[in-house]
mmCIF file with all atom_site columns, C-alpha atoms in Angstrom:
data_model
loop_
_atom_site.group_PDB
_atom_site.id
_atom_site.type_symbol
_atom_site.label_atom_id
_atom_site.label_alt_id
_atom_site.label_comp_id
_atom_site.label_asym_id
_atom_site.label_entity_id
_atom_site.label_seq_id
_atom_site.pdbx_PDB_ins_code
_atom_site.Cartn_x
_atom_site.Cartn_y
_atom_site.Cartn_z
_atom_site.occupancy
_atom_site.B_iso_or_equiv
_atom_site.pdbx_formal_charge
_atom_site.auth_seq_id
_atom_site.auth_comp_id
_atom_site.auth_asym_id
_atom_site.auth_atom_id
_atom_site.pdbx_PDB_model_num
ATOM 1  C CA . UNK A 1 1  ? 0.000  0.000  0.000   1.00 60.00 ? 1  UNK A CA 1
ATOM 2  C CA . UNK A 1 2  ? 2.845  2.317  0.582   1.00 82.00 ? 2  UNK A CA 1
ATOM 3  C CA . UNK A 1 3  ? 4.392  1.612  -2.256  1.00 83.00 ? 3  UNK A CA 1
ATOM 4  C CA . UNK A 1 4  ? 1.428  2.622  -4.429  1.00 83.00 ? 4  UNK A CA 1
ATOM 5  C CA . UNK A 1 5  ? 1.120  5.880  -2.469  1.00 79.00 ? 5  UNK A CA 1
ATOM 6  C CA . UNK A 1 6  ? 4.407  7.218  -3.520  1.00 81.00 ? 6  UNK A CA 1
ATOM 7  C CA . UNK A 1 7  ? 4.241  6.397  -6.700  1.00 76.00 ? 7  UNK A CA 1
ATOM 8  C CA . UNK A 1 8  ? 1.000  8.309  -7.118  1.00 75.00 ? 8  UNK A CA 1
ATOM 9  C CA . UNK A 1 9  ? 2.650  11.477 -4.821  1.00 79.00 ? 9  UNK A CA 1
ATOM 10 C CA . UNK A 1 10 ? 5.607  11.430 -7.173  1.00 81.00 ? 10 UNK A CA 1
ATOM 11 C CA . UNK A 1 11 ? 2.994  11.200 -10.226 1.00 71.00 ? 11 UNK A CA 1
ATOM 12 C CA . UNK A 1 12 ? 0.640  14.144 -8.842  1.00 72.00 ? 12 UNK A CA 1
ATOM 13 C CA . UNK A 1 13 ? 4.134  16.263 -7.982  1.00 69.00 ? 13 UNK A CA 1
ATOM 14 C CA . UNK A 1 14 ? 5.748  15.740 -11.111 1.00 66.00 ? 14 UNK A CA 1
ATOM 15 C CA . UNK A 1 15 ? 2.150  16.678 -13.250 1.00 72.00 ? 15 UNK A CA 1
ATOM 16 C CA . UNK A 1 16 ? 2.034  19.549 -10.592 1.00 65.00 ? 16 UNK A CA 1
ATOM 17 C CA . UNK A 1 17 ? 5.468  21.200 -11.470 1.00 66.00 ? 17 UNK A CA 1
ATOM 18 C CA . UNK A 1 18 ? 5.193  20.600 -15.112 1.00 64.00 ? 18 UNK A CA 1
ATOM 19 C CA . UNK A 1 19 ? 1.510  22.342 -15.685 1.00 66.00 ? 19 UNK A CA 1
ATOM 20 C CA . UNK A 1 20 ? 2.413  25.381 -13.934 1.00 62.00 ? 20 UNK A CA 1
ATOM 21 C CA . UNK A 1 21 ? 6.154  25.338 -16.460 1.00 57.00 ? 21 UNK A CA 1
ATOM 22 C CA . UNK A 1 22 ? 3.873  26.772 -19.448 1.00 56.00 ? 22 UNK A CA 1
ATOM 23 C CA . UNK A 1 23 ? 2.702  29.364 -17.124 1.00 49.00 ? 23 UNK A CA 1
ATOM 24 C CA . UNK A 1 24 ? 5.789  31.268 -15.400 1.00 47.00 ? 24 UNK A CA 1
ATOM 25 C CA . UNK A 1 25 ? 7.209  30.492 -19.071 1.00 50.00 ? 25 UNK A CA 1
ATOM 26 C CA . UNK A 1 26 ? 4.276  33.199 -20.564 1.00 46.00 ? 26 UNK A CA 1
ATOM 27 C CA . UNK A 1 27 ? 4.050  35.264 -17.263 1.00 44.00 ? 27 UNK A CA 1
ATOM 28 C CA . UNK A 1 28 ? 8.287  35.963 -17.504 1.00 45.00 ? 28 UNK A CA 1
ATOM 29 C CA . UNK A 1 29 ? 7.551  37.101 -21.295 1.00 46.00 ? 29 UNK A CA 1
ATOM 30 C CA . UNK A 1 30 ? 4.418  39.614 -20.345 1.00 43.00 ? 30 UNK A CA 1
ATOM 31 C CA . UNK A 1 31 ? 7.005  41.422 -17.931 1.00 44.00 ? 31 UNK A CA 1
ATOM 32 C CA . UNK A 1 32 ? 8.797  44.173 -18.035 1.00 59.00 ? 32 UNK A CA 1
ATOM 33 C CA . UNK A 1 33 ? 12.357 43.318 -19.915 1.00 73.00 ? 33 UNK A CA 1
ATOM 34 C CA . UNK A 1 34 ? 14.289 45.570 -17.666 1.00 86.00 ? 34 UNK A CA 1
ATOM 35 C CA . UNK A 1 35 ? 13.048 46.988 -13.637 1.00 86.00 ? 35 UNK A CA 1
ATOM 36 C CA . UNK A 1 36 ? 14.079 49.894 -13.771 1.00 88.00 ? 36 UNK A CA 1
ATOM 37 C CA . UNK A 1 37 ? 12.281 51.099 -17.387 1.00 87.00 ? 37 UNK A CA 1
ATOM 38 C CA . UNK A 1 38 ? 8.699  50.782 -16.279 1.00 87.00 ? 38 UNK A CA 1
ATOM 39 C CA . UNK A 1 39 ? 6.305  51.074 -19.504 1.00 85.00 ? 39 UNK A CA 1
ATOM 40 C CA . UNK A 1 40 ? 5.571  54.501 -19.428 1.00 87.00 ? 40 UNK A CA 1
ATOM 41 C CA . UNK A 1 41 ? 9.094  55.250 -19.592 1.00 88.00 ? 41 UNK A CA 1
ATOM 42 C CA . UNK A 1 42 ? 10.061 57.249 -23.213 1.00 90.00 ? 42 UNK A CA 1
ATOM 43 C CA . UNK A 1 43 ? 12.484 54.701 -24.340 1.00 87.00 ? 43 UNK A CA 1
ATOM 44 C CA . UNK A 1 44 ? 10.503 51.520 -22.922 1.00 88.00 ? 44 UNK A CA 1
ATOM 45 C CA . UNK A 1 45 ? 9.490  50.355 -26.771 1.00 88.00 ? 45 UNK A CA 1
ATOM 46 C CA . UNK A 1 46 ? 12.856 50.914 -28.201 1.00 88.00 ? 46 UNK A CA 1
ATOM 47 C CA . UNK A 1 47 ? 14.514 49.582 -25.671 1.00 89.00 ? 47 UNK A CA 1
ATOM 48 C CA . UNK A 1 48 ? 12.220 46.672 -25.698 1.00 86.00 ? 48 UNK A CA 1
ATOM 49 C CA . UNK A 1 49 ? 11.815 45.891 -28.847 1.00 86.00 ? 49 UNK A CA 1
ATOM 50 C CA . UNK A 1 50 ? 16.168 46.013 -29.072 1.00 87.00 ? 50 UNK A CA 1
ATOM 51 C CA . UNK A 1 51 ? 16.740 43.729 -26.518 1.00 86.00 ? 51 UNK A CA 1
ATOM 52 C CA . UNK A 1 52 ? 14.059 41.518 -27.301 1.00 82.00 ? 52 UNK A CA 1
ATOM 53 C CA . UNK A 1 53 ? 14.804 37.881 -29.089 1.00 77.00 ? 53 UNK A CA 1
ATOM 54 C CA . UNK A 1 54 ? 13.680 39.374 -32.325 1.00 77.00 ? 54 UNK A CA 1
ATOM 55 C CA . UNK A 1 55 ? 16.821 41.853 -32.445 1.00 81.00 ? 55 UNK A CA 1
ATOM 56 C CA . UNK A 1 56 ? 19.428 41.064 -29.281 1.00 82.00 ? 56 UNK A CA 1
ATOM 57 C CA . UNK A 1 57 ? 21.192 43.787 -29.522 1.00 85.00 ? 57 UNK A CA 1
ATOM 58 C CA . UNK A 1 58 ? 21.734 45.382 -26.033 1.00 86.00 ? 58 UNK A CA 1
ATOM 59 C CA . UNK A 1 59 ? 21.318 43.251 -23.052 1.00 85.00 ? 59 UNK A CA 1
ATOM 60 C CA . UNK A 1 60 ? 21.324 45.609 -20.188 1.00 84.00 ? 60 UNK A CA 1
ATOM 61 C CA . UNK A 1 61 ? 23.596 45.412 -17.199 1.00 85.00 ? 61 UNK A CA 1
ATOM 62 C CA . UNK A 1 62 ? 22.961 41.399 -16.406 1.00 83.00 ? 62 UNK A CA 1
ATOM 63 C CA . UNK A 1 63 ? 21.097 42.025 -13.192 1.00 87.00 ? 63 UNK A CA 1
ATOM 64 C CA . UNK A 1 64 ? 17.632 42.875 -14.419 1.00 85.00 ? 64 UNK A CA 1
ATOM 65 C CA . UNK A 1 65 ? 18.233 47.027 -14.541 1.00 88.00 ? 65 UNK A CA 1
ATOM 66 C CA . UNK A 1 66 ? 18.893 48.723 -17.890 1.00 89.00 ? 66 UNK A CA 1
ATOM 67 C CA . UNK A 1 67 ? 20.104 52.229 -16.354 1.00 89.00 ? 67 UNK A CA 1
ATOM 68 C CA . UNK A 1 68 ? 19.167 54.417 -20.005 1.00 87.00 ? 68 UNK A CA 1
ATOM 69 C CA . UNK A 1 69 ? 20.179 57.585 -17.624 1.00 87.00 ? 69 UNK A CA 1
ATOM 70 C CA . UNK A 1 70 ? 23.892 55.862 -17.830 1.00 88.00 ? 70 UNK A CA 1
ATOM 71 C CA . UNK A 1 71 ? 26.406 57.062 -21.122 1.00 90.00 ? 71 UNK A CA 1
ATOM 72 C CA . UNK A 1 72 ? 27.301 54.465 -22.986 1.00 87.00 ? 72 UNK A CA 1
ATOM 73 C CA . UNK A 1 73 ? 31.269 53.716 -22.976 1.00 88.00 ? 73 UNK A CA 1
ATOM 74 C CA . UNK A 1 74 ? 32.840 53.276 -26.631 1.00 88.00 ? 74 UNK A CA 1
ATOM 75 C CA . UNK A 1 75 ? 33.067 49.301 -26.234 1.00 86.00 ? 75 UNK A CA 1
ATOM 76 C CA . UNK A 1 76 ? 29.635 49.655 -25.788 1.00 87.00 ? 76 UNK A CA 1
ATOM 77 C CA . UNK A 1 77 ? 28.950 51.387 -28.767 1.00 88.00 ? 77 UNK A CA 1
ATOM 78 C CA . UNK A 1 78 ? 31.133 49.168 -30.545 1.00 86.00 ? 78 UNK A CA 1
ATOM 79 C CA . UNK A 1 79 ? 29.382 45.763 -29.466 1.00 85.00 ? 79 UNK A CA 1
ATOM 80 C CA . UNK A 1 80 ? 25.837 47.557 -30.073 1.00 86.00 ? 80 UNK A CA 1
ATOM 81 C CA . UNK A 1 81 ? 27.322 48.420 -33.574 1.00 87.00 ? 81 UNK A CA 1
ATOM 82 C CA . UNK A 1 82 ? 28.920 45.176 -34.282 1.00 86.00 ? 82 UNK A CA 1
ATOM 83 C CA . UNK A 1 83 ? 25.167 43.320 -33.542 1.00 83.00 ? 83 UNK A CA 1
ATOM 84 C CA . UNK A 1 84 ? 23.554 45.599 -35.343 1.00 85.00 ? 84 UNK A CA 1
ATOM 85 C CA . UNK A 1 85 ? 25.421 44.780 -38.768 1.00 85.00 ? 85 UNK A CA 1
ATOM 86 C CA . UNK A 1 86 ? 26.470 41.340 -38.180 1.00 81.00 ? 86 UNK A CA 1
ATOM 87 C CA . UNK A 1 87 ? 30.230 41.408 -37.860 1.00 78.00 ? 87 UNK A CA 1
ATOM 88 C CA . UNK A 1 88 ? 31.504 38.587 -36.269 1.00 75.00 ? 88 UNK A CA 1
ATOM 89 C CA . UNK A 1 89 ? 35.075 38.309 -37.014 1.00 76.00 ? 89 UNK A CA 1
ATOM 90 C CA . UNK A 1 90 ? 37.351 39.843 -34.431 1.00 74.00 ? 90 UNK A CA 1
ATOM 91 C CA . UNK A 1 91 ? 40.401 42.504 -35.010 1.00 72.00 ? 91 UNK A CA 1
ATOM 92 C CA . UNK A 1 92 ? 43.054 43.391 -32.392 1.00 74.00 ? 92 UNK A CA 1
ATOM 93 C CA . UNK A 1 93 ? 43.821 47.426 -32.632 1.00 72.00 ? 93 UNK A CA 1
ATOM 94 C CA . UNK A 1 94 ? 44.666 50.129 -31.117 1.00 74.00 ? 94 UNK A CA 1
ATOM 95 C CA . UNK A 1 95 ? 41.603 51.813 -29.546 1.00 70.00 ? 95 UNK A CA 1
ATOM 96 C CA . UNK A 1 96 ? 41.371 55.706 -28.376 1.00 69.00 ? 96 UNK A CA 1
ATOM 97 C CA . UNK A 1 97 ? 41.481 56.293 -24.619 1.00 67.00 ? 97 UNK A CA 1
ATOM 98 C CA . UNK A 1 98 ? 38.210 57.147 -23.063 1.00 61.00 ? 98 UNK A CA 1
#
């Protein structure tokens, strides 16, 4: 008898965890890419739309913030740059001091 109980428990758990998967998976797309660029901020759609799958091009800082108040450094611009067009293949130079 106690055999058949966990087998049904570890059924009923594992259907549990993977019916609610589907959800988180849509409710983590309906959020906000970035916390600290709410939707009514002006650059929300750009910057949504550019660091979306569709495009990749900026990531944001790696911790969930964006910071658009923040200038962007010349590697920055660079990478951003480089996405944009497609280069892929990497060249060593000199770059000017920022």
């Amino acid at each position: 008898m106690s055999k058949i109980k966990k087998v049904v428990s570890i059924y009923l758990v594992f259907i549990l965890v993977f019916s609610t998967l589907p959800m988180q998976l849509i409710m983590a797309s309906e959020n906000d890419a970035f916390s600290d660029v709410p939707a009514g901020h002006w650059g929300y759609e750009a910057i949504s739309r550019w660091s979306d799958d569709k495009y990749g091009v900026i990531q944001g800082n790696g911790d969930g913030t964006f910071a658009p108040s923040r200038e962007l450094s010349l590697g920055e611009l660079a990478a951003i740059l480089s996405s944009t067009f497609g280069y892929t293949e990497r060249v060593h130079t000199t770059v000017f001091p920022e």
